Every structure is written in C-alpha cells, then in structure tokens.
Amino acid sequence: MPQRKGRILEIMQLRRMRVEIARMRALAVVVTRQSPSLGLAFVGAFDAIATECDALLREMMGWWRRQCSLASTPRTVDSFTDDELRSWFRFDREAISELRGMLEVPEVLRSGCRRRFGGEEAFLLLLRRLARREHNMELAKIFGRPLPAISEMYNVMLDHVYEHARRAMRLEMWEAQLPLFADDLARCGCLEAHCVGFIDGTMFTICRPVVGQESMYNGWKRSHKVKYQCVVLPNFMIGDWFGPSAGRTNDPQMLVDSELVPRLRAICERLGQRVCLYGDAAYPASEVLLRAPKRSNRTPAMAEYATAMSQYRECAEWVFGKIGNLWPFVTDVTRKMTGSRATSKDGWVAALLTNFHTCRYGGVANSCFNTTPPTMQEYRNMYSVGGAQLQDTIAVEVDH
C-alpha cells in the first residue's frame, strides 16, 4: 500500500480510538459513583491515554497537512530556466510553445468544480507530473497551487490531450508512407521485403484492484498488470497503439480486439500491394503478420532467420524503454489504481508525447535504420487529416 494511503488509515484509527476513550471515561464515571477514589483513578488513566493519543494525532496530521506557499501569478515557461525545462518537462522552451499550439491548449481552462486556471500552466503540470514520480505536495510547491487545484488541473489537461492521442496513433495515417518504410528496411538488410514495422506488447504493473483481481492478474509476471499493444515504424514512431487490456489477456487476443489484421488487409487493398508487420512467436501468422518460428520446431535455418530478424524487432522494445525513461509516472505502481485513476489515459498521453519527442529530438532507431522522423508540425498535420479520413471510413463501415 502506498505510504500516504497507509498514513490516512492510521489517522482514521486514532480518531476512532479517541472517541472510544471518551466513551469509556464517561462510563467509568457512572459506574464508580459509589467509589469516588476508584473513579478518579479510572478517569486519570483515561485522560492520560487520551492526551497521548491527541499528541500522536497532531503529529500525524502535521505530516498529512503540509503547507506550501501559494503563487501570486501562474507558472509559465518563463518561470523556469532552459535546463529545468529539458530536465523537468522533457522539452525545450520553443518545443513547449509549439506543442501548446498543436494540441490546441486553450488560454483558460475550467474544471468540473468551476476552478479557472491558465492552459500553459496546466500543460506544464501535465508534463512535470508524467516526467516524475512525485506526490501532489511536491507539485504544489513548484506551481504554488493548493492540492485540490493540482488534481483538477492535471485531470482536465489529461482529458484534453487524450482526445488528440486517440486520433494520433492509428496505422491508417501512415498508409502512404508504408511502401517507403519497406524500402528503408530492405536497404538495411531486412530479410522480409514487405515488412513495414514491428508489433509487440508491454505491461504496466498496477495496484491490486478491488474488483476484477483475477482478470488483471498475470500469472507469468505474478502481479496485477495492464497490457498495451504497439506497432513501431522504422522511423521510431509509434504507428499504432491499443489498450489497455486486462493483465491475463494474451497477445493473440489483443490482436483480435484491436482489429489490426483486418485493418492491414484493407490497407493492402487500397495500396494495391502487400505490406506486413513482424512480431514474436506469440502472434498468429498470416499474410499481413509474420512471426518468429516457434522454438519447439526450429530448424537451423529458422533459428538463423529468427536471429537476423530479432535485431530489427528490438526497436519496439526501445520505444517501451523510452516511454519509461521519459515518463516514469506511467510505470509507477503506486499511481496505477484502476477505478480511481485514469490509468488508460496516462498510457495514451505518454505514448503521444513520446512521438512528439521523437519528432523533435530523434531516437535510437533513426540512426540504425537511417531514417528521419517527421517534424512535429508534419506529424500534427498527418493525424489531423488522417483522423478525419478514419472517421469517414468508420462511418461508411457502420452504414454498410
């Protein structure tokens, strides 16, 4: 259990104990009316216990109610140095300003409790919280806001950016560039001429849920998990993101739930040529999804093929590592509480911000595959147009 939740349970127990001590003191006064000396002894003992309980309660409440100074003006990018911006928020001053415009962050936001705050301050809070494993009190000290305002600002901005993330990581938006990705991999020595990307899954540990523990429990890792499915392109961009799924869901079932195979077939029909993805041996093989051979029946040639392809498939693991390094908040088990936190939105927003970070600063796979990611503005234009086309396609499928 997280330390803060454990401490509040202790405070609640102390308060109940204080009430019970007062009741027992009053009962002792009534019962010992015929013996005043005995009554005084009982009352003195209960008063001493109550005094000790009150002192301990004040000490614990002092830890719980830490105070922070409130800022007279909202925090902006000008409130931090260049080094602080790159270290605390993962982007430089110019990139943060561009991101605000691309993500259409409004100047003024209003929470459900009708609290008003600046969009720039809320966006900085979102970046800071995802980039660190900090309690709200530490964020309150940085931004000079009370604790309720910190939670409201984060939740409102998370919902806003999540609407962009839902449209920004769909494989359909890269449809025109998929043949070029196949050529890039072929030039690097990839054995599959039509391979355009790599598919893999990742898991984030969560707190033990109150409801649905069995569905979230992963027997392989022996802990409660949520799972995501990711398609990584040769330019080190996340081309498709799906999740979260329950921890006990296997990779083939996530593949079915995401409908990735039918979508790939539709892309092949529109392009008029074959494209495919490559994954590990857990995935079912098809004409649009290749996989590594099973270890149980590998021949020497198959083993050589799997070894040669694994060096390209590793780029998916690099993306997961980059998400964890840039945004450690999404891998913090104490913050992953299904039912009380927006666990799925954190993962989506972190993946979107990772894509923008790759657009701005590049990635490991760009040097390996000799590819260049799009600029942030090019990426924003792609998913805005691609998102509109995708909605039209979904509407036509529903009509039919």
PDB file of C-alpha atoms in Angstrom, residues 19-261:
ATOM      1  CA  VAL A  19     -13.940   8.551  20.559  1.00  0.00           C
ATOM      2  CA  GLU A  20     -13.883   5.175  22.310  1.00  0.00           C
ATOM      3  CA  ILE A  21     -11.636   6.538  25.083  1.00  0.00           C
ATOM      4  CA  ALA A  22     -14.109   9.360  25.719  1.00  0.00           C
ATOM      5  CA  ARG A  23     -16.982   6.862  25.915  1.00  0.00           C
ATOM      6  CA  MET A  24     -15.128   4.598  28.323  1.00  0.00           C
ATOM      7  CA  ARG A  25     -14.226   7.586  30.539  1.00  0.00           C
ATOM      8  CA  ALA A  26     -17.863   8.634  30.733  1.00  0.00           C
ATOM      9  CA  LEU A  27     -18.867   5.031  31.529  1.00  0.00           C
ATOM     10  CA  ALA A  28     -16.249   4.802  34.287  1.00  0.00           C
ATOM     11  CA  VAL A  29     -17.620   7.959  35.939  1.00  0.00           C
ATOM     12  CA  VAL A  30     -21.127   6.466  36.018  1.00  0.00           C
ATOM     13  CA  VAL A  31     -20.102   3.009  37.237  1.00  0.00           C
ATOM     14  CA  THR A  32     -17.807   4.245  40.055  1.00  0.00           C
ATOM     15  CA  ARG A  33     -20.208   6.721  41.658  1.00  0.00           C
ATOM     16  CA  GLN A  34     -20.208   4.670  44.882  1.00  0.00           C
ATOM     17  CA  SER A  35     -16.388   4.684  44.971  1.00  0.00           C
ATOM     18  CA  PRO A  36     -15.059   8.183  44.147  1.00  0.00           C
ATOM     19  CA  SER A  37     -11.405   7.234  44.670  1.00  0.00           C
ATOM     20  CA  LEU A  38     -11.646   4.394  42.168  1.00  0.00           C
ATOM     21  CA  GLY A  39     -13.468   6.676  39.758  1.00  0.00           C
ATOM     22  CA  LEU A  40     -10.718   9.284  39.958  1.00  0.00           C
ATOM     23  CA  ALA A  41      -8.122   6.603  39.199  1.00  0.00           C
ATOM     24  CA  PHE A  42     -10.028   5.433  36.113  1.00  0.00           C
ATOM     25  CA  VAL A  43     -10.613   8.998  34.926  1.00  0.00           C
ATOM     26  CA  GLY A  44      -6.932   9.882  35.379  1.00  0.00           C
ATOM     27  CA  ALA A  45      -5.836   6.803  33.430  1.00  0.00           C
ATOM     28  CA  PHE A  46      -8.235   7.528  30.571  1.00  0.00           C
ATOM     29  CA  ASP A  47      -7.173  11.205  30.479  1.00  0.00           C
ATOM     30  CA  ALA A  48      -3.510  10.176  30.215  1.00  0.00           C
ATOM     31  CA  ILE A  49      -4.291   7.794  27.341  1.00  0.00           C
ATOM     32  CA  ALA A  50      -6.386  10.497  25.603  1.00  0.00           C
ATOM     33  CA  THR A  51      -3.557  13.050  25.957  1.00  0.00           C
ATOM     34  CA  GLU A  52      -1.047  10.640  24.414  1.00  0.00           C
ATOM     35  CA  CYS A  53      -3.491   9.838  21.611  1.00  0.00           C
ATOM     36  CA  ASP A  54      -4.072  13.543  20.895  1.00  0.00           C
ATOM     37  CA  ALA A  55      -0.330  14.220  20.732  1.00  0.00           C
ATOM     38  CA  LEU A  56       0.199  11.374  18.271  1.00  0.00           C
ATOM     39  CA  LEU A  57      -2.765  12.538  16.194  1.00  0.00           C
ATOM     40  CA  ARG A  58      -1.386  16.094  15.985  1.00  0.00           C
ATOM     41  CA  GLU A  59       1.986  14.734  14.867  1.00  0.00           C
ATOM     42  CA  MET A  60       0.451  12.636  12.111  1.00  0.00           C
ATOM     43  CA  MET A  61      -1.849  15.426  10.951  1.00  0.00           C
ATOM     44  CA  GLY A  62       1.180  17.699  10.723  1.00  0.00           C
ATOM     45  CA  TRP A  63       2.724  15.247   8.290  1.00  0.00           C
ATOM     46  CA  TRP A  64      -0.561  14.951   6.383  1.00  0.00           C
ATOM     47  CA  ARG A  65      -1.292  18.664   6.110  1.00  0.00           C
ATOM     48  CA  ARG A  66       1.985  20.018   4.873  1.00  0.00           C
ATOM     49  CA  GLN A  67       1.707  23.622   3.899  1.00  0.00           C
ATOM     50  CA  CYS A  68       3.068  25.235   0.763  1.00  0.00           C
ATOM     51  CA  SER A  69       3.173  28.886  -0.273  1.00  0.00           C
ATOM     52  CA  LEU A  70       0.663  29.892  -2.940  1.00  0.00           C
ATOM     53  CA  ALA A  71       1.932  31.707  -6.018  1.00  0.00           C
ATOM     54  CA  SER A  72       0.558  35.136  -6.787  1.00  0.00           C
ATOM     55  CA  THR A  73       0.977  34.597 -10.551  1.00  0.00           C
ATOM     56  CA  PRO A  74       0.575  31.390 -12.627  1.00  0.00           C
ATOM     57  CA  ARG A  75       3.699  29.492 -13.640  1.00  0.00           C
ATOM     58  CA  THR A  76       4.763  29.795 -17.299  1.00  0.00           C
ATOM     59  CA  VAL A  77       7.757  28.640 -19.339  1.00  0.00           C
ATOM     60  CA  ASP A  78       9.460  31.918 -18.401  1.00  0.00           C
ATOM     61  CA  SER A  79       9.352  30.822 -14.750  1.00  0.00           C
ATOM     62  CA  PHE A  80      11.942  28.091 -15.427  1.00  0.00           C
ATOM     63  CA  THR A  81      15.453  28.013 -16.862  1.00  0.00           C
ATOM     64  CA  ASP A  82      16.339  26.167 -20.069  1.00  0.00           C
ATOM     65  CA  ASP A  83      17.990  23.336 -18.142  1.00  0.00           C
ATOM     66  CA  GLU A  84      14.951  22.970 -15.882  1.00  0.00           C
ATOM     67  CA  LEU A  85      12.629  22.792 -18.868  1.00  0.00           C
ATOM     68  CA  ARG A  86      14.567  19.953 -20.532  1.00  0.00           C
ATOM     69  CA  SER A  87      15.045  18.064 -17.257  1.00  0.00           C
ATOM     70  CA  TRP A  88      11.655  18.633 -15.635  1.00  0.00           C
ATOM     71  CA  PHE A  89       9.373  18.827 -18.687  1.00  0.00           C
ATOM     72  CA  ARG A  90      11.387  16.876 -21.356  1.00  0.00           C
ATOM     73  CA  PHE A  91      11.029  19.635 -23.993  1.00  0.00           C
ATOM     74  CA  ASP A  92      12.803  22.926 -24.576  1.00  0.00           C
ATOM     75  CA  ARG A  93      11.129  26.316 -24.446  1.00  0.00           C
ATOM     76  CA  GLU A  94      10.354  26.544 -28.162  1.00  0.00           C
ATOM     77  CA  ALA A  95       9.056  22.963 -28.355  1.00  0.00           C
ATOM     78  CA  ILE A  96       6.664  23.506 -25.439  1.00  0.00           C
ATOM     79  CA  SER A  97       5.218  26.583 -27.125  1.00  0.00           C
ATOM     80  CA  GLU A  98       4.776  24.645 -30.386  1.00  0.00           C
ATOM     81  CA  LEU A  99       3.161  21.729 -28.592  1.00  0.00           C
ATOM     82  CA  ARG A 100       0.637  24.002 -26.928  1.00  0.00           C
ATOM     83  CA  GLY A 101      -0.466  25.249 -30.329  1.00  0.00           C
ATOM     84  CA  MET A 102      -0.530  21.811 -31.956  1.00  0.00           C
ATOM     85  CA  LEU A 103      -2.525  20.289 -29.113  1.00  0.00           C
ATOM     86  CA  GLU A 104      -4.894  23.266 -29.169  1.00  0.00           C
ATOM     87  CA  VAL A 105      -4.456  24.046 -25.486  1.00  0.00           C
ATOM     88  CA  PRO A 106      -6.855  26.913 -24.642  1.00  0.00           C
ATOM     89  CA  GLU A 107      -5.698  30.005 -22.805  1.00  0.00           C
ATOM     90  CA  VAL A 108      -8.104  29.405 -19.927  1.00  0.00           C
ATOM     91  CA  LEU A 109      -9.423  26.077 -18.657  1.00  0.00           C
ATOM     92  CA  ARG A 110     -12.231  25.382 -16.224  1.00  0.00           C
ATOM     93  CA  SER A 111     -12.504  22.269 -14.082  1.00  0.00           C
ATOM     94  CA  GLY A 112     -15.655  20.464 -13.041  1.00  0.00           C
ATOM     95  CA  CYS A 113     -15.539  22.374  -9.749  1.00  0.00           C
ATOM     96  CA  ARG A 114     -15.573  25.642 -11.745  1.00  0.00           C
ATOM     97  CA  ARG A 115     -11.979  26.448 -10.862  1.00  0.00           C
ATOM     98  CA  ARG A 116     -10.231  28.561 -13.545  1.00  0.00           C
ATOM     99  CA  PHE A 117      -6.562  28.284 -14.450  1.00  0.00           C
ATOM    100  CA  GLY A 118      -4.256  29.022 -17.380  1.00  0.00           C
ATOM    101  CA  GLY A 119      -3.769  26.492 -20.160  1.00  0.00           C
ATOM    102  CA  GLU A 120       0.002  26.955 -20.250  1.00  0.00           C
ATOM    103  CA  GLU A 121       0.313  26.274 -16.524  1.00  0.00           C
ATOM    104  CA  ALA A 122      -1.895  23.177 -16.783  1.00  0.00           C
ATOM    105  CA  PHE A 123       0.158  21.841 -19.716  1.00  0.00           C
ATOM    106  CA  LEU A 124       3.401  22.326 -17.793  1.00  0.00           C
ATOM    107  CA  LEU A 125       1.847  20.496 -14.847  1.00  0.00           C
ATOM    108  CA  LEU A 126       0.911  17.578 -17.117  1.00  0.00           C
ATOM    109  CA  LEU A 127       4.472  17.296 -18.450  1.00  0.00           C
ATOM    110  CA  ARG A 128       6.002  17.618 -14.996  1.00  0.00           C
ATOM    111  CA  ARG A 129       3.785  15.009 -13.385  1.00  0.00           C
ATOM    112  CA  LEU A 130       4.358  12.440 -16.130  1.00  0.00           C
ATOM    113  CA  ALA A 131       8.116  13.080 -16.042  1.00  0.00           C
ATOM    114  CA  ARG A 132       8.499  12.415 -12.299  1.00  0.00           C
ATOM    115  CA  ARG A 133       7.228  10.112  -9.575  1.00  0.00           C
ATOM    116  CA  GLU A 134       6.164  12.855  -7.201  1.00  0.00           C
ATOM    117  CA  HIS A 135       3.326  13.407  -4.771  1.00  0.00           C
ATOM    118  CA  ASN A 136       0.915  16.264  -5.327  1.00  0.00           C
ATOM    119  CA  MET A 137       2.527  18.166  -2.459  1.00  0.00           C
ATOM    120  CA  GLU A 138       5.787  18.451  -4.407  1.00  0.00           C
ATOM    121  CA  LEU A 139       3.866  19.739  -7.433  1.00  0.00           C
ATOM    122  CA  ALA A 140       2.000  22.188  -5.195  1.00  0.00           C
ATOM    123  CA  LYS A 141       5.331  23.616  -4.055  1.00  0.00           C
ATOM    124  CA  ILE A 142       6.535  24.033  -7.641  1.00  0.00           C
ATOM    125  CA  PHE A 143       3.356  25.560  -9.066  1.00  0.00           C
ATOM    126  CA  GLY A 144       2.158  27.354  -5.922  1.00  0.00           C
ATOM    127  CA  ARG A 145      -1.315  25.837  -6.072  1.00  0.00           C
ATOM    128  CA  PRO A 146      -3.394  24.059  -3.393  1.00  0.00           C
ATOM    129  CA  LEU A 147      -3.642  20.282  -3.600  1.00  0.00           C
ATOM    130  CA  PRO A 148      -7.213  20.164  -4.986  1.00  0.00           C
ATOM    131  CA  ALA A 149      -6.224  22.550  -7.780  1.00  0.00           C
ATOM    132  CA  ILE A 150      -3.256  20.338  -8.724  1.00  0.00           C
ATOM    133  CA  SER A 151      -5.522  17.309  -9.207  1.00  0.00           C
ATOM    134  CA  GLU A 152      -8.135  19.283 -11.136  1.00  0.00           C
ATOM    135  CA  MET A 153      -5.584  20.889 -13.447  1.00  0.00           C
ATOM    136  CA  TYR A 154      -3.971  17.558 -14.231  1.00  0.00           C
ATOM    137  CA  ASN A 155      -7.240  15.734 -14.891  1.00  0.00           C
ATOM    138  CA  VAL A 156      -8.643  18.448 -17.175  1.00  0.00           C
ATOM    139  CA  MET A 157      -5.448  18.675 -19.236  1.00  0.00           C
ATOM    140  CA  LEU A 158      -5.112  14.876 -19.374  1.00  0.00           C
ATOM    141  CA  ASP A 159      -8.623  14.598 -20.829  1.00  0.00           C
ATOM    142  CA  HIS A 160      -7.825  17.304 -23.388  1.00  0.00           C
ATOM    143  CA  VAL A 161      -4.588  15.716 -24.653  1.00  0.00           C
ATOM    144  CA  TYR A 162      -6.157  12.244 -24.599  1.00  0.00           C
ATOM    145  CA  GLU A 163      -8.621  13.310 -27.293  1.00  0.00           C
ATOM    146  CA  HIS A 164      -5.633  14.037 -29.541  1.00  0.00           C
ATOM    147  CA  ALA A 165      -3.903  10.766 -28.616  1.00  0.00           C
ATOM    148  CA  ARG A 166      -6.914   8.716 -29.696  1.00  0.00           C
ATOM    149  CA  ARG A 167      -6.548  10.041 -33.265  1.00  0.00           C
ATOM    150  CA  ALA A 168      -2.768  10.365 -33.443  1.00  0.00           C
ATOM    151  CA  MET A 169      -1.715   6.705 -33.227  1.00  0.00           C
ATOM    152  CA  ARG A 170      -3.546   4.804 -35.953  1.00  0.00           C
ATOM    153  CA  LEU A 171      -1.717   2.873 -38.648  1.00  0.00           C
ATOM    154  CA  GLU A 172      -4.038   4.249 -41.350  1.00  0.00           C
ATOM    155  CA  MET A 173      -2.477   7.705 -41.120  1.00  0.00           C
ATOM    156  CA  TRP A 174       0.880   6.256 -42.290  1.00  0.00           C
ATOM    157  CA  GLU A 175      -0.686   4.417 -45.225  1.00  0.00           C
ATOM    158  CA  ALA A 176       1.016   6.424 -47.991  1.00  0.00           C
ATOM    159  CA  GLN A 177       4.457   6.003 -46.412  1.00  0.00           C
ATOM    160  CA  LEU A 178       4.313   2.267 -45.693  1.00  0.00           C
ATOM    161  CA  PRO A 179       5.946   1.253 -49.036  1.00  0.00           C
ATOM    162  CA  LEU A 180       8.785   3.666 -48.277  1.00  0.00           C
ATOM    163  CA  PHE A 181       9.265   2.052 -44.864  1.00  0.00           C
ATOM    164  CA  ALA A 182       9.580  -1.343 -46.565  1.00  0.00           C
ATOM    165  CA  ASP A 183      12.298   0.068 -48.837  1.00  0.00           C
ATOM    166  CA  ASP A 184      14.144   1.551 -45.834  1.00  0.00           C
ATOM    167  CA  LEU A 185      14.195  -1.797 -44.045  1.00  0.00           C
ATOM    168  CA  ALA A 186      15.237  -3.628 -47.207  1.00  0.00           C
ATOM    169  CA  ARG A 187      18.219  -1.275 -47.614  1.00  0.00           C
ATOM    170  CA  CYS A 188      19.237  -2.100 -44.022  1.00  0.00           C
ATOM    171  CA  GLY A 189      19.289  -5.817 -44.822  1.00  0.00           C
ATOM    172  CA  CYS A 190      15.874  -6.886 -43.559  1.00  0.00           C
ATOM    173  CA  LEU A 191      15.036 -10.381 -44.849  1.00  0.00           C
ATOM    174  CA  GLU A 192      11.346  -9.557 -45.393  1.00  0.00           C
ATOM    175  CA  ALA A 193      10.894  -7.313 -48.421  1.00  0.00           C
ATOM    176  CA  HIS A 194       7.347  -6.240 -47.495  1.00  0.00           C
ATOM    177  CA  CYS A 195       7.898  -5.624 -43.772  1.00  0.00           C
ATOM    178  CA  VAL A 196       6.908  -2.073 -42.778  1.00  0.00           C
ATOM    179  CA  GLY A 197       7.015  -2.231 -38.981  1.00  0.00           C
ATOM    180  CA  PHE A 198       7.146  -4.354 -35.851  1.00  0.00           C
ATOM    181  CA  ILE A 199       4.476  -5.304 -33.354  1.00  0.00           C
ATOM    182  CA  ASP A 200       4.958  -6.053 -29.683  1.00  0.00           C
ATOM    183  CA  GLY A 201       3.193  -5.718 -26.346  1.00  0.00           C
ATOM    184  CA  THR A 202       4.136  -4.272 -22.979  1.00  0.00           C
ATOM    185  CA  MET A 203       2.752  -4.466 -19.449  1.00  0.00           C
ATOM    186  CA  PHE A 204       2.492  -1.897 -16.653  1.00  0.00           C
ATOM    187  CA  THR A 205       2.165  -3.090 -13.060  1.00  0.00           C
ATOM    188  CA  ILE A 206      -0.866  -1.769 -11.164  1.00  0.00           C
ATOM    189  CA  CYS A 207      -2.057  -1.854  -7.569  1.00  0.00           C
ATOM    190  CA  ARG A 208      -4.177  -4.842  -6.664  1.00  0.00           C
ATOM    191  CA  PRO A 209      -7.683  -3.866  -7.795  1.00  0.00           C
ATOM    192  CA  VAL A 210     -10.706  -4.163  -5.530  1.00  0.00           C
ATOM    193  CA  VAL A 211     -12.867  -5.511  -8.375  1.00  0.00           C
ATOM    194  CA  GLY A 212     -11.682  -7.894 -11.093  1.00  0.00           C
ATOM    195  CA  GLN A 213      -8.485  -9.096  -9.449  1.00  0.00           C
ATOM    196  CA  GLU A 214      -8.419 -12.357 -11.402  1.00  0.00           C
ATOM    197  CA  SER A 215      -8.750 -10.658 -14.779  1.00  0.00           C
ATOM    198  CA  MET A 216      -5.909  -8.247 -14.004  1.00  0.00           C
ATOM    199  CA  TYR A 217      -3.555 -10.865 -12.565  1.00  0.00           C
ATOM    200  CA  ASN A 218      -0.774 -12.014 -14.890  1.00  0.00           C
ATOM    201  CA  GLY A 219       0.468 -15.462 -13.965  1.00  0.00           C
ATOM    202  CA  TRP A 220       3.713 -15.067 -15.909  1.00  0.00           C
ATOM    203  CA  LYS A 221       4.802 -11.920 -14.045  1.00  0.00           C
ATOM    204  CA  ARG A 222       2.930 -12.912 -10.842  1.00  0.00           C
ATOM    205  CA  SER A 223       1.428  -9.461 -10.351  1.00  0.00           C
ATOM    206  CA  HIS A 224      -1.517  -7.368 -11.498  1.00  0.00           C
ATOM    207  CA  LYS A 225      -0.943  -5.762 -14.890  1.00  0.00           C
ATOM    208  CA  VAL A 226      -2.494  -3.760 -17.702  1.00  0.00           C
ATOM    209  CA  LYS A 227      -1.285  -4.510 -21.227  1.00  0.00           C
ATOM    210  CA  TYR A 228      -0.794  -2.374 -24.344  1.00  0.00           C
ATOM    211  CA  GLN A 229      -0.124  -3.323 -27.952  1.00  0.00           C
ATOM    212  CA  CYS A 230       2.218  -1.174 -30.024  1.00  0.00           C
ATOM    213  CA  VAL A 231       3.296  -1.044 -33.675  1.00  0.00           C
ATOM    214  CA  VAL A 232       6.687   0.633 -34.159  1.00  0.00           C
ATOM    215  CA  LEU A 233       7.698   2.001 -37.554  1.00  0.00           C
ATOM    216  CA  PRO A 234      11.274   2.241 -38.912  1.00  0.00           C
ATOM    217  CA  ASN A 235      11.339   5.989 -38.209  1.00  0.00           C
ATOM    218  CA  PHE A 236      10.967   5.134 -34.470  1.00  0.00           C
ATOM    219  CA  MET A 237       7.407   6.456 -34.337  1.00  0.00           C
ATOM    220  CA  ILE A 238       4.540   4.656 -32.649  1.00  0.00           C
ATOM    221  CA  GLY A 239       2.339   3.859 -35.621  1.00  0.00           C
ATOM    222  CA  ASP A 240      -0.478   2.157 -33.731  1.00  0.00           C
ATOM    223  CA  TRP A 241      -1.331   1.971 -30.027  1.00  0.00           C
ATOM    224  CA  PHE A 242      -4.023  -0.176 -28.446  1.00  0.00           C
ATOM    225  CA  GLY A 243      -5.035  -0.764 -24.850  1.00  0.00           C
ATOM    226  CA  PRO A 244      -5.251  -1.165 -22.039  1.00  0.00           C
ATOM    227  CA  SER A 245      -6.277  -4.792 -21.781  1.00  0.00           C
ATOM    228  CA  ALA A 246      -6.530  -6.934 -18.681  1.00  0.00           C
ATOM    229  CA  GLY A 247      -3.288  -8.496 -17.435  1.00  0.00           C
ATOM    230  CA  ARG A 248      -4.384 -12.034 -18.235  1.00  0.00           C
ATOM    231  CA  THR A 249      -5.145 -11.165 -21.888  1.00  0.00           C
ATOM    232  CA  ASN A 250      -2.633 -12.814 -24.227  1.00  0.00           C
ATOM    233  CA  ASP A 251      -1.090 -11.236 -27.318  1.00  0.00           C
ATOM    234  CA  PRO A 252      -3.292 -13.047 -29.890  1.00  0.00           C
ATOM    235  CA  GLN A 253      -6.437 -11.885 -28.107  1.00  0.00           C
ATOM    236  CA  MET A 254      -5.189  -8.281 -28.030  1.00  0.00           C
ATOM    237  CA  LEU A 255      -4.505  -8.586 -31.756  1.00  0.00           C
ATOM    238  CA  VAL A 256      -8.112  -9.657 -32.325  1.00  0.00           C
ATOM    239  CA  ASP A 257      -9.512  -6.908 -30.087  1.00  0.00           C
ATOM    240  CA  SER A 258      -7.519  -4.219 -31.895  1.00  0.00           C
ATOM    241  CA  GLU A 259      -8.737  -5.467 -35.313  1.00  0.00           C
ATOM    242  CA  LEU A 260      -5.242  -4.794 -36.629  1.00  0.00           C
ATOM    243  CA  VAL A 261      -5.197  -7.680 -39.132  1.00  0.00           C
TER     244      VAL A 261
END
